[in-house]
Short mmCIF file of C-alpha atoms in Angstrom, two decimals:
data_model
loop_
_atom_site.label_atom_id
_atom_site.label_comp_id
_atom_site.label_asym_id
_atom_site.label_seq_id
_atom_site.Cartn_x
_atom_site.Cartn_y
_atom_site.Cartn_z
CA MET A 1082 259.83 82.07 159.39
CA LYS A 1083 257.28 84.19 161.25
CA THR A 1084 259.84 86.98 161.64
CA ILE A 1085 260.64 86.96 157.92
CA PHE A 1086 256.95 86.98 157.04
CA THR A 1087 256.29 89.86 159.41
CA ARG A 1088 259.14 91.89 157.97
CA ARG A 1089 257.94 91.28 154.43
CA LEU A 1090 254.42 92.25 155.44
CA PHE A 1091 255.71 95.41 157.07
CA VAL A 1092 257.80 96.41 154.06
CA SER A 1093 254.91 95.80 151.68
CA LEU A 1094 252.47 97.78 153.78
CA LEU A 1095 254.98 100.57 154.32
CA LEU A 1096 255.32 100.94 150.56
CA ILE A 1097 251.55 101.15 150.28
CA ILE A 1098 251.28 103.78 152.99
CA LEU A 1099 254.13 105.76 151.45
CA LEU A 1100 252.24 105.85 148.21
CA ALA A 1101 249.15 106.92 150.07
CA ALA A 1102 251.03 109.83 151.58
CA CYS A 1103 252.29 110.96 148.21
CA VAL A 1104 250.50 112.05 145.09
CA PRO A 1105 248.76 109.83 142.54
CA ALA A 1106 250.94 107.99 140.03
CA THR A 1107 249.27 109.97 137.25
CA PRO A 1108 249.03 113.70 138.00
CA LEU A 1109 245.77 115.39 137.13
CA PRO A 1110 245.78 117.27 133.82
CA PRO A 1111 246.10 121.05 134.14
CA THR A 1112 242.81 122.91 134.22
CA ALA A 1113 241.96 126.51 133.63
CA THR A 1114 240.02 127.04 136.87
CA PRO A 1115 241.26 130.36 138.28
CA ALA A 1116 241.65 131.19 141.95
CA PRO A 1117 239.31 133.93 143.19
CA SER A 1118 240.84 137.36 142.64
CA GLY A 1119 242.06 139.10 145.76
CA ILE A 1120 242.19 135.92 147.86
CA THR A 1121 244.11 136.06 151.16
CA LEU A 1122 245.38 132.83 152.69
CA THR A 1123 247.40 131.89 155.77
CA ASP A 1124 250.31 129.53 155.24
CA ASN A 1125 251.89 127.00 157.61
CA GLN A 1126 253.96 129.71 159.31
CA ASP A 1127 250.91 131.90 159.99
CA ARG A 1128 251.92 134.32 157.25
CA ASN A 1129 249.12 136.02 155.32
CA ILE A 1130 249.55 135.91 151.56
CA THR A 1131 247.32 137.97 149.27
CA LEU A 1132 247.05 136.92 145.66
CA PRO A 1133 245.45 139.70 143.59
CA THR A 1134 244.84 137.29 140.70
CA ALA A 1135 245.19 133.58 140.06
CA PRO A 1136 248.93 132.71 140.00
CA GLN A 1137 250.05 131.91 136.48
CA ARG A 1138 253.77 131.53 137.16
CA ILE A 1139 254.56 129.35 140.17
CA ILE A 1140 257.98 128.30 141.46
CA SER A 1141 258.31 125.32 143.81
CA LEU A 1142 261.19 125.11 146.28
CA ALA A 1143 260.66 121.47 147.32
CA PRO A 1144 259.92 118.16 145.57
CA SER A 1145 256.83 117.58 147.72
CA ASN A 1146 255.39 120.96 146.72
CA THR A 1147 256.05 120.21 143.07
CA GLU A 1148 254.30 116.84 143.25
CA ILE A 1149 251.27 118.36 144.98
CA LEU A 1150 250.98 121.15 142.41
CA PHE A 1151 251.01 118.67 139.55
CA ALA A 1152 248.67 116.27 141.37
CA ILE A 1153 245.97 118.91 141.79
CA GLY A 1154 246.20 120.01 138.17
CA ALA A 1155 248.30 123.16 138.58
CA GLY A 1156 251.38 121.75 136.87
CA ASP A 1157 250.91 123.86 133.76
CA ASN A 1158 251.56 126.98 135.84
CA VAL A 1159 254.82 125.74 137.40
CA VAL A 1160 257.72 127.58 135.75
CA GLY A 1161 260.61 126.72 138.09
CA VAL A 1162 261.68 123.94 140.45
CA THR A 1163 264.67 122.67 142.43
CA SER A 1164 267.26 120.20 141.18
CA TYR A 1165 265.59 117.57 143.39
CA CYS A 1166 262.18 117.88 141.75
CA ASP A 1167 262.23 114.80 139.52
CA TYR A 1168 258.57 113.76 139.65
CA PRO A 1169 256.47 113.88 137.60
CA ALA A 1170 258.57 113.65 134.47
CA GLU A 1171 257.34 117.05 133.29
CA ALA A 1172 259.03 118.69 136.27
CA GLN A 1173 262.46 117.55 135.04
CA LYS A 1174 262.08 119.76 131.97
CA LEU A 1175 261.52 122.97 133.93
CA PRO A 1176 264.17 125.59 134.79
CA GLN A 1177 265.97 124.89 138.06
CA ILE A 1178 266.60 127.59 140.65
CA GLY A 1179 269.05 125.58 142.78
CA GLY A 1180 268.83 122.86 145.40
CA PHE A 1181 266.71 122.53 148.52
CA SER A 1182 268.75 124.32 151.18
CA ALA A 1183 268.66 128.09 151.36
CA LYS A 1184 272.35 128.44 150.53
CA THR A 1185 271.91 126.57 147.24
CA ILE A 1186 268.84 128.48 146.04
CA SER A 1187 269.47 131.35 143.63
CA ILE A 1188 267.30 134.38 144.38
CA GLU A 1189 268.41 135.91 141.08
CA SER A 1190 267.17 132.85 139.16
CA ILE A 1191 263.81 133.04 140.91
CA ILE A 1192 263.37 136.73 140.15
CA ALA A 1193 264.37 136.18 136.51
CA LEU A 1194 261.49 133.72 136.08
CA LYS A 1195 259.02 136.44 137.18
CA PRO A 1196 256.86 134.28 139.45
CA ASP A 1197 253.59 135.49 140.91
CA LEU A 1198 253.78 132.79 143.59
CA VAL A 1199 256.68 130.90 145.17
CA VAL A 1200 255.91 127.84 147.30
CA ALA A 1201 258.67 127.39 149.90
CA TYR A 1202 259.21 124.64 152.46
CA GLY A 1203 259.64 124.99 156.22
CA SER A 1204 262.04 127.01 158.31
CA GLN A 1205 265.04 125.72 156.31
CA GLN A 1206 264.27 128.34 153.66
CA THR A 1207 263.56 131.31 155.93
CA SER A 1208 266.31 133.47 154.44
CA VAL A 1209 264.95 132.81 150.94
CA VAL A 1210 261.45 133.77 152.04
CA GLN A 1211 262.77 136.99 153.54
CA ALA A 1212 264.67 137.88 150.37
CA LEU A 1213 261.60 137.27 148.22
CA ASP A 1214 259.44 139.33 150.58
CA GLU A 1215 261.89 142.20 150.13
CA ASN A 1216 261.42 141.88 146.38
CA HIS A 1217 257.61 141.85 146.76
CA ILE A 1218 257.20 138.31 145.44
CA PRO A 1219 254.34 136.39 147.10
CA VAL A 1220 255.68 133.39 149.03
CA MET A 1221 253.65 130.62 150.62
CA VAL A 1222 255.45 128.39 153.14
CA ILE A 1223 254.40 124.75 153.38
CA ALA A 1224 255.70 122.89 156.46
CA PRO A 1225 253.68 119.73 157.19
CA HIS A 1226 254.65 117.58 160.17
CA SER A 1227 251.82 115.05 160.23
CA PHE A 1228 249.26 113.43 157.97
CA ASP A 1229 246.70 116.08 158.93
CA ASP A 1230 249.24 118.79 158.06
CA ILE A 1231 249.81 117.19 154.66
CA TYR A 1232 246.07 117.15 153.96
CA ALA A 1233 245.80 120.80 155.05
CA SER A 1234 248.75 121.78 152.84
CA ILE A 1235 247.16 120.17 149.80
CA THR A 1236 243.91 122.00 150.54
CA LEU A 1237 245.80 125.28 150.94
CA LEU A 1238 247.61 124.91 147.61
CA GLY A 1239 244.30 124.02 145.99
CA GLN A 1240 242.79 127.25 147.27
CA ALA A 1241 245.82 129.29 146.21
CA THR A 1242 245.83 127.95 142.64
CA GLY A 1243 242.10 127.69 142.07
CA HIS A 1244 242.06 123.89 142.20
CA ASP A 1245 239.94 123.46 145.30
CA VAL A 1246 237.90 120.58 143.89
CA GLU A 1247 240.93 118.62 142.69
CA ALA A 1248 242.67 119.13 146.04
CA GLU A 1249 239.59 117.91 147.91
CA LYS A 1250 239.42 114.78 145.77
CA LEU A 1251 243.13 114.07 146.30
CA VAL A 1252 242.82 114.41 150.09
CA GLY A 1253 239.77 112.16 150.11
CA SER A 1254 241.57 109.51 148.09
CA MET A 1255 244.63 109.62 150.35
CA LYS A 1256 242.55 109.34 153.52
CA ALA A 1257 240.73 106.32 152.12
CA ARG A 1258 243.99 104.56 151.22
CA VAL A 1259 245.54 105.30 154.62
CA ALA A 1260 242.42 103.97 156.36
CA ALA A 1261 242.54 100.79 154.27
CA VAL A 1262 246.14 100.08 155.31
CA ALA A 1263 245.44 100.90 158.97
CA GLU A 1264 242.56 98.44 158.95
CA LYS A 1265 244.80 95.65 157.62
CA THR A 1266 247.53 96.23 160.19
CA ALA A 1267 245.33 96.84 163.23
CA ALA A 1268 245.17 93.13 164.13
CA ILE A 1269 248.95 92.55 164.15
CA PRO A 1270 250.01 91.70 167.74
CA ASN A 1271 252.58 93.99 169.32
CA GLU A 1272 255.12 91.18 169.63
CA GLU A 1273 255.01 90.67 165.86
CA ARG A 1274 255.47 94.32 164.99
CA PRO A 1275 259.06 95.12 163.91
CA THR A 1276 260.90 97.82 165.80
CA VAL A 1277 261.92 100.54 163.36
CA PHE A 1278 264.66 103.16 163.50
CA TRP A 1279 264.32 105.75 160.73
CA GLU A 1280 267.42 107.90 160.51
CA VAL A 1281 266.52 111.51 159.81
CA PHE A 1282 269.97 112.98 160.34
CA ASP A 1283 273.39 111.71 161.37
CA GLU A 1284 275.01 114.61 163.26
CA PRO A 1285 273.41 114.66 165.76
CA LEU A 1286 271.77 111.26 165.30
CA MET A 1287 268.04 111.82 164.93
CA THR A 1288 265.06 109.57 164.26
CA ALA A 1289 261.42 110.19 163.36
CA SER A 1290 259.01 110.46 166.29
CA THR A 1291 255.35 109.50 166.33
CA GLN A 1292 254.54 113.18 165.94
CA THR A 1293 255.87 113.22 162.38
CA ALA A 1294 254.33 111.97 159.15
CA THR A 1295 257.15 109.43 158.81
CA GLY A 1296 256.55 108.09 162.32
CA GLN A 1297 252.83 107.91 161.66
CA MET A 1298 253.46 105.99 158.43
CA ILE A 1299 255.59 103.44 160.26
CA GLU A 1300 252.94 102.91 162.95
CA LEU A 1301 250.08 102.67 160.49
CA ALA A 1302 252.06 100.21 158.39
CA GLY A 1303 252.48 97.87 161.35
CA GLY A 1304 255.76 99.03 162.92
#
């Protein structure tokens, strides 16, 4: 009985922490706050991106980027997404530029949408980033690996889109929710914590380490 209870507790808390690591259920409404003109920012791959004016046409190349953009109130400026970007509902109505992997993303479709900022994800899309650089389209790469990286990425996108205040509020809310879950699970004895294997990939077989956001979520949730 204790084992079943512990598993149920873990699952419930994991769901809570997953929500805490994502965006709010109700994205913030778009606002007209512009980013400072001529702003230069450094993305997660130490690339410097200069935005001469506030980006009005943004393309997201990952579901997580899309959710962040809508959550900080920049959703009205998103003009293109991937086929995996299904949240919030508004994202499903936007033009799709392909899937998530570089080989499924259409550079031609991106260029046709005339973006003034493309938000890419990690090293998986390096060839896409290079192609867009060659076409003089500003690209910001987001590649978070931990909770702190996620917070920093949200802050960075807030600065890039002129939604600094909204991004700061979102990060503060997430940190508070994560802390609340960690407090509830801190007293669970080690012998009652379920051992978790989270499959990241099958060939080769890979799992999430404690250095990743997924691993951190499992630990904070009582695993």
